[in-house]
Amino acid sequence: MTMNRRDFTRTLAAGASFSAFPFANSFAERPFQEKRLGVALVGLGGYSSGQLGPALQETENCYLAGVVTGTSEKEKIWADKYGISKENIYNYDNYDQIADNEDIDIIYIVLPNSMHAEYTIRAAEAGKHVICEKPMAMNVEECRQMIDACEKAGVKLSIGYRLHFEPFNQKVMDMAEEKAMGKINFIRCGAGYRMGDNWDQWRLQKDLAGTGALGNMGVYAIQGALYAVGENPIYVRAQEFKTIPEKFDETDETVTFQFEFPSGAVANCETSHNASMNYLYVSADDGWIQLDPYSQYGGLKGKTSEGPLNFPQVNQQARQMDDFAACILNNTQTPVPGEMGLRDMQIIDGILSSIDSGGEKVQLENLAF
Ligand code: NAD
């Protein structure tokens, strides 16, 4: 992939003027789309119920057309709440029949991580464009299979990296691209939360989650570090810590990792399922930028060495889904494609290798994006 974020954003809306803050007005400026694309959410758990369903009431280029659920009680709840017609409600047995449903253009996979690959591949085989939640899959091989299936079917694949559509984080990306603060030297990024007392949840189970904090929240720290410097890392070192080994017996609790970038910049990152953290800090020759919090759904705050940052709070998920729908309608490339999810899984592999080797420096080669 050689197209950078700015190239992608330029392709978004024909006629929308480009600015240093490309997404700020792009939706208002975007020409009216005659067709709104239908989205079906697969998996009606916390994220679909709390964020994606409501966000699809605010989208302009797409709307909530259907759902796929294994829980029959949820069928009526979602049908009543969002006015979804009966024929657009599927379960895991008749999922593949979605191929015949012209109302549904995009399938959004919001299932436990171990189910991402299978349901993405089946969506592609049904001829539907796909958004898959993070982490993209359980391993690099699954990511490749998902990308191949979408390519073969001629459908687009994107990952639910909502922060690429959020103004404070876009500012960080823009400053990296513009080298607005001179040479970037150091990044700190942390994303984590304290898990509740439910020890049975799938996020603690290796066969359903893959990794623990690393895949769940660590992907935000990986992403933050990479877009803050605007480069892919070439080396990583990592360490793992457990303070409640009996709770985190299958998956990681706290992981720290350090990147080295080709420009000489370094990053120190951390993630946890047992500690709250949510910050991104970038130090450069001529200034600094700090977001805290940086990856929540709302309430983001930021400042630079020049003063406070003031951006509107936006519905990140609505922007993310609208952007993907626009990419389909305009046949442009999404800024958060499957290859980016694959790259992050390659980096997770490097982090795990370093942990396994007792913290040795691991080279990151042939990254996919
Ligand atoms: P959740 O546990 O709240 O919901 C999971 C859904 O999957 C439930 O509806 C459940 O019934 C269904 N399911 C089907 N088979 C299952 C099985 N074998 N075990 C457990 N559940 C099963 O999870 P969630 O928070 O909605 O997360 C779903 C996905 O979305 C995950 O991949 C997660 O990483 C991602 N996510 C992303 C964000 C984001 O900000 N991008 C936020 C939250 C979750």
JSON list of C-alpha atoms in Angstrom, two decimals, residues 124-320:
[
{"chain": "A", "resi": 124, "resn": "ALA", "atom": "CA", "xyz": [-17.72, -11.89, 1.30]},
{"chain": "A", "resi": 125, "resn": "GLU", "atom": "CA", "xyz": [-18.97, -15.13, -0.23]},
{"chain": "A", "resi": 126, "resn": "ALA", "atom": "CA", "xyz": [-22.48, -13.71, 0.06]},
{"chain": "A", "resi": 127, "resn": "GLY", "atom": "CA", "xyz": [-21.26, -10.80, -2.09]},
{"chain": "A", "resi": 128, "resn": "LYS", "atom": "CA", "xyz": [-21.44, -8.18, 0.67]},
{"chain": "A", "resi": 129, "resn": "HIS", "atom": "CA", "xyz": [-18.92, -5.52, 1.65]},
{"chain": "A", "resi": 130, "resn": "VAL", "atom": "CA", "xyz": [-17.55, -6.06, 5.15]},
{"chain": "A", "resi": 131, "resn": "ILE", "atom": "CA", "xyz": [-16.56, -4.07, 8.20]},
{"chain": "A", "resi": 132, "resn": "CYS", "atom": "CA", "xyz": [-14.88, -6.28, 10.79]},
{"chain": "A", "resi": 133, "resn": "GLU", "atom": "CA", "xyz": [-14.26, -5.22, 14.35]},
{"chain": "A", "resi": 134, "resn": "LYS", "atom": "CA", "xyz": [-10.80, -5.07, 15.91]},
{"chain": "A", "resi": 135, "resn": "PRO", "atom": "CA", "xyz": [-8.69, -7.04, 16.52]},
{"chain": "A", "resi": 136, "resn": "MET", "atom": "CA", "xyz": [-9.13, -8.22, 12.93]},
{"chain": "A", "resi": 137, "resn": "ALA", "atom": "CA", "xyz": [-8.76, -11.93, 13.73]},
{"chain": "A", "resi": 138, "resn": "MET", "atom": "CA", "xyz": [-6.93, -14.49, 15.85]},
{"chain": "A", "resi": 139, "resn": "ASN", "atom": "CA", "xyz": [-3.72, -14.52, 13.80]},
{"chain": "A", "resi": 140, "resn": "VAL", "atom": "CA", "xyz": [-1.98, -13.37, 10.64]},
{"chain": "A", "resi": 141, "resn": "GLU", "atom": "CA", "xyz": [-3.10, -16.38, 8.61]},
{"chain": "A", "resi": 142, "resn": "GLU", "atom": "CA", "xyz": [-6.78, -15.67, 9.31]},
{"chain": "A", "resi": 143, "resn": "CYS", "atom": "CA", "xyz": [-6.30, -12.01, 8.33]},
{"chain": "A", "resi": 144, "resn": "ARG", "atom": "CA", "xyz": [-4.81, -13.08, 4.99]},
{"chain": "A", "resi": 145, "resn": "GLN", "atom": "CA", "xyz": [-7.71, -15.47, 4.36]},
{"chain": "A", "resi": 146, "resn": "MET", "atom": "CA", "xyz": [-10.20, -12.66, 5.04]},
{"chain": "A", "resi": 147, "resn": "ILE", "atom": "CA", "xyz": [-8.43, -10.28, 2.65]},
{"chain": "A", "resi": 148, "resn": "ASP", "atom": "CA", "xyz": [-8.22, -12.98, -0.03]},
{"chain": "A", "resi": 149, "resn": "ALA", "atom": "CA", "xyz": [-11.91, -13.86, 0.33]},
{"chain": "A", "resi": 150, "resn": "CYS", "atom": "CA", "xyz": [-12.93, -10.20, -0.07]},
{"chain": "A", "resi": 151, "resn": "GLU", "atom": "CA", "xyz": [-10.63, -9.71, -3.04]},
{"chain": "A", "resi": 152, "resn": "LYS", "atom": "CA", "xyz": [-11.95, -12.86, -4.71]},
{"chain": "A", "resi": 153, "resn": "ALA", "atom": "CA", "xyz": [-15.55, -11.74, -4.17]},
{"chain": "A", "resi": 154, "resn": "GLY", "atom": "CA", "xyz": [-14.80, -8.19, -5.35]},
{"chain": "A", "resi": 155, "resn": "VAL", "atom": "CA", "xyz": [-16.03, -6.60, -2.12]},
{"chain": "A", "resi": 156, "resn": "LYS", "atom": "CA", "xyz": [-14.39, -4.05, 0.15]},
{"chain": "A", "resi": 157, "resn": "LEU", "atom": "CA", "xyz": [-13.09, -4.89, 3.61]},
{"chain": "A", "resi": 158, "resn": "SER", "atom": "CA", "xyz": [-12.47, -2.42, 6.39]},
{"chain": "A", "resi": 159, "resn": "ILE", "atom": "CA", "xyz": [-11.62, -2.65, 10.09]},
{"chain": "A", "resi": 160, "resn": "GLY", "atom": "CA", "xyz": [-13.56, -0.82, 12.83]},
{"chain": "A", "resi": 161, "resn": "TYR", "atom": "CA", "xyz": [-10.75, 1.66, 13.54]},
{"chain": "A", "resi": 162, "resn": "ARG", "atom": "CA", "xyz": [-13.09, 4.50, 14.49]},
{"chain": "A", "resi": 163, "resn": "LEU", "atom": "CA", "xyz": [-10.36, 6.88, 15.72]},
{"chain": "A", "resi": 164, "resn": "HIS", "atom": "CA", "xyz": [-9.29, 7.57, 12.12]},
{"chain": "A", "resi": 165, "resn": "PHE", "atom": "CA", "xyz": [-12.54, 9.53, 11.86]},
{"chain": "A", "resi": 166, "resn": "GLU", "atom": "CA", "xyz": [-12.17, 11.45, 15.14]},
{"chain": "A", "resi": 167, "resn": "PRO", "atom": "CA", "xyz": [-10.94, 15.09, 14.98]},
{"chain": "A", "resi": 168, "resn": "PHE", "atom": "CA", "xyz": [-8.39, 15.08, 17.85]},
{"chain": "A", "resi": 169, "resn": "ASN", "atom": "CA", "xyz": [-6.72, 11.94, 16.53]},
{"chain": "A", "resi": 170, "resn": "GLN", "atom": "CA", "xyz": [-6.89, 13.27, 12.97]},
{"chain": "A", "resi": 171, "resn": "LYS", "atom": "CA", "xyz": [-5.00, 16.32, 14.17]},
{"chain": "A", "resi": 172, "resn": "VAL", "atom": "CA", "xyz": [-2.23, 14.06, 15.48]},
{"chain": "A", "resi": 173, "resn": "MET", "atom": "CA", "xyz": [-2.13, 12.25, 12.12]},
{"chain": "A", "resi": 174, "resn": "ASP", "atom": "CA", "xyz": [-2.01, 15.53, 10.23]},
{"chain": "A", "resi": 175, "resn": "MET", "atom": "CA", "xyz": [0.79, 16.91, 12.41]},
{"chain": "A", "resi": 176, "resn": "ALA", "atom": "CA", "xyz": [2.83, 13.77, 11.74]},
{"chain": "A", "resi": 177, "resn": "GLU", "atom": "CA", "xyz": [2.29, 14.05, 8.00]},
{"chain": "A", "resi": 178, "resn": "GLU", "atom": "CA", "xyz": [3.07, 17.76, 7.90]},
{"chain": "A", "resi": 179, "resn": "LYS", "atom": "CA", "xyz": [6.01, 17.43, 10.32]},
{"chain": "A", "resi": 180, "resn": "ALA", "atom": "CA", "xyz": [4.34, 20.44, 11.91]},
{"chain": "A", "resi": 181, "resn": "MET", "atom": "CA", "xyz": [6.43, 20.22, 15.08]},
{"chain": "A", "resi": 182, "resn": "GLY", "atom": "CA", "xyz": [9.70, 19.29, 13.41]},
{"chain": "A", "resi": 183, "resn": "LYS", "atom": "CA", "xyz": [11.30, 15.90, 13.87]},
{"chain": "A", "resi": 184, "resn": "ILE", "atom": "CA", "xyz": [9.24, 13.59, 16.08]},
{"chain": "A", "resi": 185, "resn": "ASN", "atom": "CA", "xyz": [11.39, 11.96, 18.75]},
{"chain": "A", "resi": 186, "resn": "PHE", "atom": "CA", "xyz": [9.24, 10.25, 21.34]},
{"chain": "A", "resi": 187, "resn": "ILE", "atom": "CA", "xyz": [5.70, 8.92, 21.67]},
{"chain": "A", "resi": 188, "resn": "ARG", "atom": "CA", "xyz": [3.94, 7.58, 24.72]},
{"chain": "A", "resi": 189, "resn": "CYS", "atom": "CA", "xyz": [0.63, 5.79, 24.29]},
{"chain": "A", "resi": 190, "resn": "GLY", "atom": "CA", "xyz": [-1.50, 3.79, 26.70]},
{"chain": "A", "resi": 191, "resn": "ALA", "atom": "CA", "xyz": [-4.93, 2.17, 26.37]},
{"chain": "A", "resi": 192, "resn": "GLY", "atom": "CA", "xyz": [-6.44, -0.03, 29.03]},
{"chain": "A", "resi": 193, "resn": "TYR", "atom": "CA", "xyz": [-9.25, -0.49, 31.52]},
{"chain": "A", "resi": 194, "resn": "ARG", "atom": "CA", "xyz": [-10.03, -2.47, 34.64]},
{"chain": "A", "resi": 195, "resn": "MET", "atom": "CA", "xyz": [-12.16, -5.50, 33.76]},
{"chain": "A", "resi": 196, "resn": "GLY", "atom": "CA", "xyz": [-15.20, -6.13, 35.89]},
{"chain": "A", "resi": 197, "resn": "ASP", "atom": "CA", "xyz": [-15.68, -9.10, 38.17]},
{"chain": "A", "resi": 198, "resn": "ASN", "atom": "CA", "xyz": [-17.10, -11.38, 35.48]},
{"chain": "A", "resi": 199, "resn": "TRP", "atom": "CA", "xyz": [-14.37, -13.98, 35.23]},
{"chain": "A", "resi": 200, "resn": "ASP", "atom": "CA", "xyz": [-16.40, -15.97, 32.68]},
{"chain": "A", "resi": 201, "resn": "GLN", "atom": "CA", "xyz": [-16.38, -13.32, 29.95]},
{"chain": "A", "resi": 202, "resn": "TRP", "atom": "CA", "xyz": [-15.07, -14.31, 26.51]},
{"chain": "A", "resi": 203, "resn": "ARG", "atom": "CA", "xyz": [-12.35, -11.65, 26.61]},
{"chain": "A", "resi": 204, "resn": "LEU", "atom": "CA", "xyz": [-10.54, -13.74, 29.25]},
{"chain": "A", "resi": 205, "resn": "GLN", "atom": "CA", "xyz": [-10.76, -16.93, 27.19]},
{"chain": "A", "resi": 206, "resn": "LYS", "atom": "CA", "xyz": [-7.91, -17.61, 24.79]},
{"chain": "A", "resi": 207, "resn": "ASP", "atom": "CA", "xyz": [-9.96, -19.68, 22.34]},
{"chain": "A", "resi": 208, "resn": "LEU", "atom": "CA", "xyz": [-12.49, -16.84, 21.89]},
{"chain": "A", "resi": 209, "resn": "ALA", "atom": "CA", "xyz": [-10.31, -13.75, 22.36]},
{"chain": "A", "resi": 210, "resn": "GLY", "atom": "CA", "xyz": [-6.88, -14.83, 21.08]},
{"chain": "A", "resi": 211, "resn": "THR", "atom": "CA", "xyz": [-4.90, -12.40, 23.20]},
{"chain": "A", "resi": 212, "resn": "GLY", "atom": "CA", "xyz": [-6.12, -10.41, 26.21]},
{"chain": "A", "resi": 213, "resn": "ALA", "atom": "CA", "xyz": [-5.50, -6.70, 26.66]},
{"chain": "A", "resi": 214, "resn": "LEU", "atom": "CA", "xyz": [-3.04, -6.75, 23.77]},
{"chain": "A", "resi": 215, "resn": "GLY", "atom": "CA", "xyz": [-5.59, -7.48, 21.04]},
{"chain": "A", "resi": 216, "resn": "ASN", "atom": "CA", "xyz": [-8.45, -5.67, 22.74]},
{"chain": "A", "resi": 217, "resn": "MET", "atom": "CA", "xyz": [-6.89, -2.36, 23.86]},
{"chain": "A", "resi": 218, "resn": "GLY", "atom": "CA", "xyz": [-3.27, -2.75, 22.77]},
{"chain": "A", "resi": 219, "resn": "VAL", "atom": "CA", "xyz": [-4.32, -2.28, 19.15]},
{"chain": "A", "resi": 220, "resn": "TYR", "atom": "CA", "xyz": [-5.27, 1.30, 20.06]},
{"chain": "A", "resi": 221, "resn": "ALA", "atom": "CA", "xyz": [-1.80, 1.89, 21.51]},
{"chain": "A", "resi": 222, "resn": "ILE", "atom": "CA", "xyz": [-0.17, 0.32, 18.41]},
{"chain": "A", "resi": 223, "resn": "GLN", "atom": "CA", "xyz": [-2.35, 2.46, 16.17]},
{"chain": "A", "resi": 224, "resn": "GLY", "atom": "CA", "xyz": [-1.76, 5.63, 18.20]},
{"chain": "A", "resi": 225, "resn": "ALA", "atom": "CA", "xyz": [2.02, 5.24, 18.15]},
{"chain": "A", "resi": 226, "resn": "LEU", "atom": "CA", "xyz": [2.08, 4.54, 14.41]},
{"chain": "A", "resi": 227, "resn": "TYR", "atom": "CA", "xyz": [-0.15, 7.39, 13.31]},
{"chain": "A", "resi": 228, "resn": "ALA", "atom": "CA", "xyz": [1.51, 9.81, 15.73]},
{"chain": "A", "resi": 229, "resn": "VAL", "atom": "CA", "xyz": [4.85, 9.33, 13.95]},
{"chain": "A", "resi": 230, "resn": "GLY", "atom": "CA", "xyz": [3.39, 8.50, 10.53]},
{"chain": "A", "resi": 231, "resn": "GLU", "atom": "CA", "xyz": [5.66, 5.49, 10.04]},
{"chain": "A", "resi": 232, "resn": "ASN", "atom": "CA", "xyz": [5.68, 1.76, 10.57]},
{"chain": "A", "resi": 233, "resn": "PRO", "atom": "CA", "xyz": [8.05, 0.51, 13.29]},
{"chain": "A", "resi": 234, "resn": "ILE", "atom": "CA", "xyz": [11.10, -1.57, 12.41]},
{"chain": "A", "resi": 235, "resn": "TYR", "atom": "CA", "xyz": [11.80, -3.09, 15.84]},
{"chain": "A", "resi": 236, "resn": "VAL", "atom": "CA", "xyz": [9.79, -3.94, 18.94]},
{"chain": "A", "resi": 237, "resn": "ARG", "atom": "CA", "xyz": [10.61, -5.10, 22.46]},
{"chain": "A", "resi": 238, "resn": "ALA", "atom": "CA", "xyz": [7.84, -6.19, 24.84]},
{"chain": "A", "resi": 239, "resn": "GLN", "atom": "CA", "xyz": [7.18, -7.29, 28.41]},
{"chain": "A", "resi": 240, "resn": "GLU", "atom": "CA", "xyz": [4.17, -8.91, 30.09]},
{"chain": "A", "resi": 241, "resn": "PHE", "atom": "CA", "xyz": [3.08, -8.55, 33.73]},
{"chain": "A", "resi": 242, "resn": "LYS", "atom": "CA", "xyz": [0.38, -10.31, 35.74]},
{"chain": "A", "resi": 243, "resn": "THR", "atom": "CA", "xyz": [-0.84, -9.18, 39.14]},
{"chain": "A", "resi": 244, "resn": "ILE", "atom": "CA", "xyz": [-3.86, -11.55, 39.23]},
{"chain": "A", "resi": 245, "resn": "PRO", "atom": "CA", "xyz": [-2.50, -14.66, 37.51]},
{"chain": "A", "resi": 246, "resn": "GLU", "atom": "CA", "xyz": [-5.50, -16.77, 38.51]},
{"chain": "A", "resi": 247, "resn": "LYS", "atom": "CA", "xyz": [-7.84, -14.36, 36.65]},
{"chain": "A", "resi": 248, "resn": "PHE", "atom": "CA", "xyz": [-5.55, -13.85, 33.67]},
{"chain": "A", "resi": 249, "resn": "ASP", "atom": "CA", "xyz": [-4.49, -17.48, 33.38]},
{"chain": "A", "resi": 250, "resn": "GLU", "atom": "CA", "xyz": [-5.31, -17.74, 29.65]},
{"chain": "A", "resi": 251, "resn": "THR", "atom": "CA", "xyz": [-4.84, -14.21, 28.38]},
{"chain": "A", "resi": 252, "resn": "ASP", "atom": "CA", "xyz": [-2.47, -11.31, 29.04]},
{"chain": "A", "resi": 253, "resn": "GLU", "atom": "CA", "xyz": [-3.29, -8.79, 31.77]},
{"chain": "A", "resi": 254, "resn": "THR", "atom": "CA", "xyz": [-0.74, -6.00, 31.21]},
{"chain": "A", "resi": 255, "resn": "VAL", "atom": "CA", "xyz": [1.72, -5.64, 28.33]},
{"chain": "A", "resi": 256, "resn": "THR", "atom": "CA", "xyz": [4.29, -2.91, 27.70]},
{"chain": "A", "resi": 257, "resn": "PHE", "atom": "CA", "xyz": [6.10, -2.53, 24.39]},
{"chain": "A", "resi": 258, "resn": "GLN", "atom": "CA", "xyz": [8.58, -0.20, 22.77]},
{"chain": "A", "resi": 259, "resn": "PHE", "atom": "CA", "xyz": [8.91, 0.60, 19.06]},
{"chain": "A", "resi": 260, "resn": "GLU", "atom": "CA", "xyz": [11.84, 1.94, 17.05]},
{"chain": "A", "resi": 261, "resn": "PHE", "atom": "CA", "xyz": [10.92, 3.79, 13.85]},
{"chain": "A", "resi": 262, "resn": "PRO", "atom": "CA", "xyz": [13.03, 4.32, 10.71]},
{"chain": "A", "resi": 263, "resn": "SER", "atom": "CA", "xyz": [13.28, 8.08, 11.40]},
{"chain": "A", "resi": 264, "resn": "GLY", "atom": "CA", "xyz": [14.87, 7.36, 14.78]},
{"chain": "A", "resi": 265, "resn": "ALA", "atom": "CA", "xyz": [11.71, 8.11, 16.77]},
{"chain": "A", "resi": 266, "resn": "VAL", "atom": "CA", "xyz": [10.90, 5.72, 19.63]},
{"chain": "A", "resi": 267, "resn": "ALA", "atom": "CA", "xyz": [7.60, 4.88, 21.33]},
{"chain": "A", "resi": 268, "resn": "ASN", "atom": "CA", "xyz": [6.80, 3.47, 24.74]},
{"chain": "A", "resi": 269, "resn": "CYS", "atom": "CA", "xyz": [3.34, 1.88, 24.88]},
{"chain": "A", "resi": 270, "resn": "GLU", "atom": "CA", "xyz": [1.26, 0.06, 27.45]},
{"chain": "A", "resi": 271, "resn": "THR", "atom": "CA", "xyz": [-2.04, -1.78, 27.60]},
{"chain": "A", "resi": 272, "resn": "SER", "atom": "CA", "xyz": [-3.93, -3.53, 30.36]},
{"chain": "A", "resi": 273, "resn": "HIS", "atom": "CA", "xyz": [-7.09, -5.34, 31.37]},
{"chain": "A", "resi": 274, "resn": "ASN", "atom": "CA", "xyz": [-6.41, -4.38, 34.97]},
{"chain": "A", "resi": 275, "resn": "ALA", "atom": "CA", "xyz": [-5.42, -0.69, 34.83]},
{"chain": "A", "resi": 276, "resn": "SER", "atom": "CA", "xyz": [-7.16, 2.40, 33.46]},
{"chain": "A", "resi": 277, "resn": "MET", "atom": "CA", "xyz": [-5.11, 4.41, 30.99]},
{"chain": "A", "resi": 278, "resn": "ASN", "atom": "CA", "xyz": [-5.99, 6.46, 27.96]},
{"chain": "A", "resi": 279, "resn": "TYR", "atom": "CA", "xyz": [-3.37, 8.86, 26.64]},
{"chain": "A", "resi": 280, "resn": "LEU", "atom": "CA", "xyz": [-1.28, 9.73, 23.60]},
{"chain": "A", "resi": 281, "resn": "TYR", "atom": "CA", "xyz": [1.72, 12.06, 23.89]},
{"chain": "A", "resi": 282, "resn": "VAL", "atom": "CA", "xyz": [4.05, 13.09, 21.08]},
{"chain": "A", "resi": 283, "resn": "SER", "atom": "CA", "xyz": [7.27, 15.04, 21.61]},
{"chain": "A", "resi": 284, "resn": "ALA", "atom": "CA", "xyz": [9.10, 16.65, 18.68]},
{"chain": "A", "resi": 285, "resn": "ASP", "atom": "CA", "xyz": [11.99, 19.07, 18.17]},
{"chain": "A", "resi": 286, "resn": "ASP", "atom": "CA", "xyz": [9.70, 22.11, 18.12]},
{"chain": "A", "resi": 287, "resn": "GLY", "atom": "CA", "xyz": [6.82, 21.16, 20.41]},
{"chain": "A", "resi": 288, "resn": "TRP", "atom": "CA", "xyz": [4.51, 18.50, 21.76]},
{"chain": "A", "resi": 289, "resn": "ILE", "atom": "CA", "xyz": [0.93, 17.31, 21.52]},
{"chain": "A", "resi": 290, "resn": "GLN", "atom": "CA", "xyz": [-1.02, 15.45, 24.17]},
{"chain": "A", "resi": 291, "resn": "LEU", "atom": "CA", "xyz": [-4.45, 13.81, 24.03]},
{"chain": "A", "resi": 292, "resn": "ASP", "atom": "CA", "xyz": [-5.90, 12.56, 27.32]},
{"chain": "A", "resi": 293, "resn": "PRO", "atom": "CA", "xyz": [-8.23, 10.79, 26.95]},
{"chain": "A", "resi": 294, "resn": "TYR", "atom": "CA", "xyz": [-7.63, 9.93, 23.31]},
{"chain": "A", "resi": 295, "resn": "SER", "atom": "CA", "xyz": [-9.52, 6.74, 22.46]},
{"chain": "A", "resi": 296, "resn": "GLN", "atom": "CA", "xyz": [-12.84, 6.93, 24.29]},
{"chain": "A", "resi": 297, "resn": "TYR", "atom": "CA", "xyz": [-16.11, 7.25, 22.40]},
{"chain": "A", "resi": 298, "resn": "GLY", "atom": "CA", "xyz": [-16.41, 10.86, 23.54]},
{"chain": "A", "resi": 299, "resn": "GLY", "atom": "CA", "xyz": [-15.06, 13.47, 25.95]},
{"chain": "A", "resi": 300, "resn": "LEU", "atom": "CA", "xyz": [-11.67, 13.65, 24.24]},
{"chain": "A", "resi": 301, "resn": "LYS", "atom": "CA", "xyz": [-9.32, 16.43, 25.28]},
{"chain": "A", "resi": 302, "resn": "GLY", "atom": "CA", "xyz": [-6.08, 17.67, 23.83]},
{"chain": "A", "resi": 303, "resn": "LYS", "atom": "CA", "xyz": [-3.43, 20.36, 24.01]},
{"chain": "A", "resi": 304, "resn": "THR", "atom": "CA", "xyz": [-0.17, 21.21, 22.33]},
{"chain": "A", "resi": 305, "resn": "SER", "atom": "CA", "xyz": [2.87, 23.26, 23.32]},
{"chain": "A", "resi": 306, "resn": "GLU", "atom": "CA", "xyz": [1.01, 26.15, 21.59]},
{"chain": "A", "resi": 307, "resn": "GLY", "atom": "CA", "xyz": [-2.18, 25.84, 23.66]},
{"chain": "A", "resi": 308, "resn": "PRO", "atom": "CA", "xyz": [-5.44, 23.89, 23.97]},
{"chain": "A", "resi": 309, "resn": "LEU", "atom": "CA", "xyz": [-6.97, 22.01, 21.05]},
{"chain": "A", "resi": 310, "resn": "ASN", "atom": "CA", "xyz": [-10.63, 22.66, 20.37]},
{"chain": "A", "resi": 311, "resn": "PHE", "atom": "CA", "xyz": [-12.50, 20.23, 18.17]},
{"chain": "A", "resi": 312, "resn": "PRO", "atom": "CA", "xyz": [-16.12, 19.13, 18.20]},
{"chain": "A", "resi": 313, "resn": "GLN", "atom": "CA", "xyz": [-17.07, 15.87, 19.84]},
{"chain": "A", "resi": 314, "resn": "VAL", "atom": "CA", "xyz": [-18.38, 13.68, 17.02]},
{"chain": "A", "resi": 315, "resn": "ASN", "atom": "CA", "xyz": [-20.09, 10.34, 16.66]},
{"chain": "A", "resi": 316, "resn": "GLN", "atom": "CA", "xyz": [-16.99, 8.37, 15.66]},
{"chain": "A", "resi": 317, "resn": "GLN", "atom": "CA", "xyz": [-18.88, 5.25, 14.63]},
{"chain": "A", "resi": 318, "resn": "ALA", "atom": "CA", "xyz": [-21.33, 7.20, 12.44]},
{"chain": "A", "resi": 319, "resn": "ARG", "atom": "CA", "xyz": [-18.42, 8.89, 10.65]},
{"chain": "A", "resi": 320, "resn": "GLN", "atom": "CA", "xyz": [-16.58, 5.61, 10.28]}
]
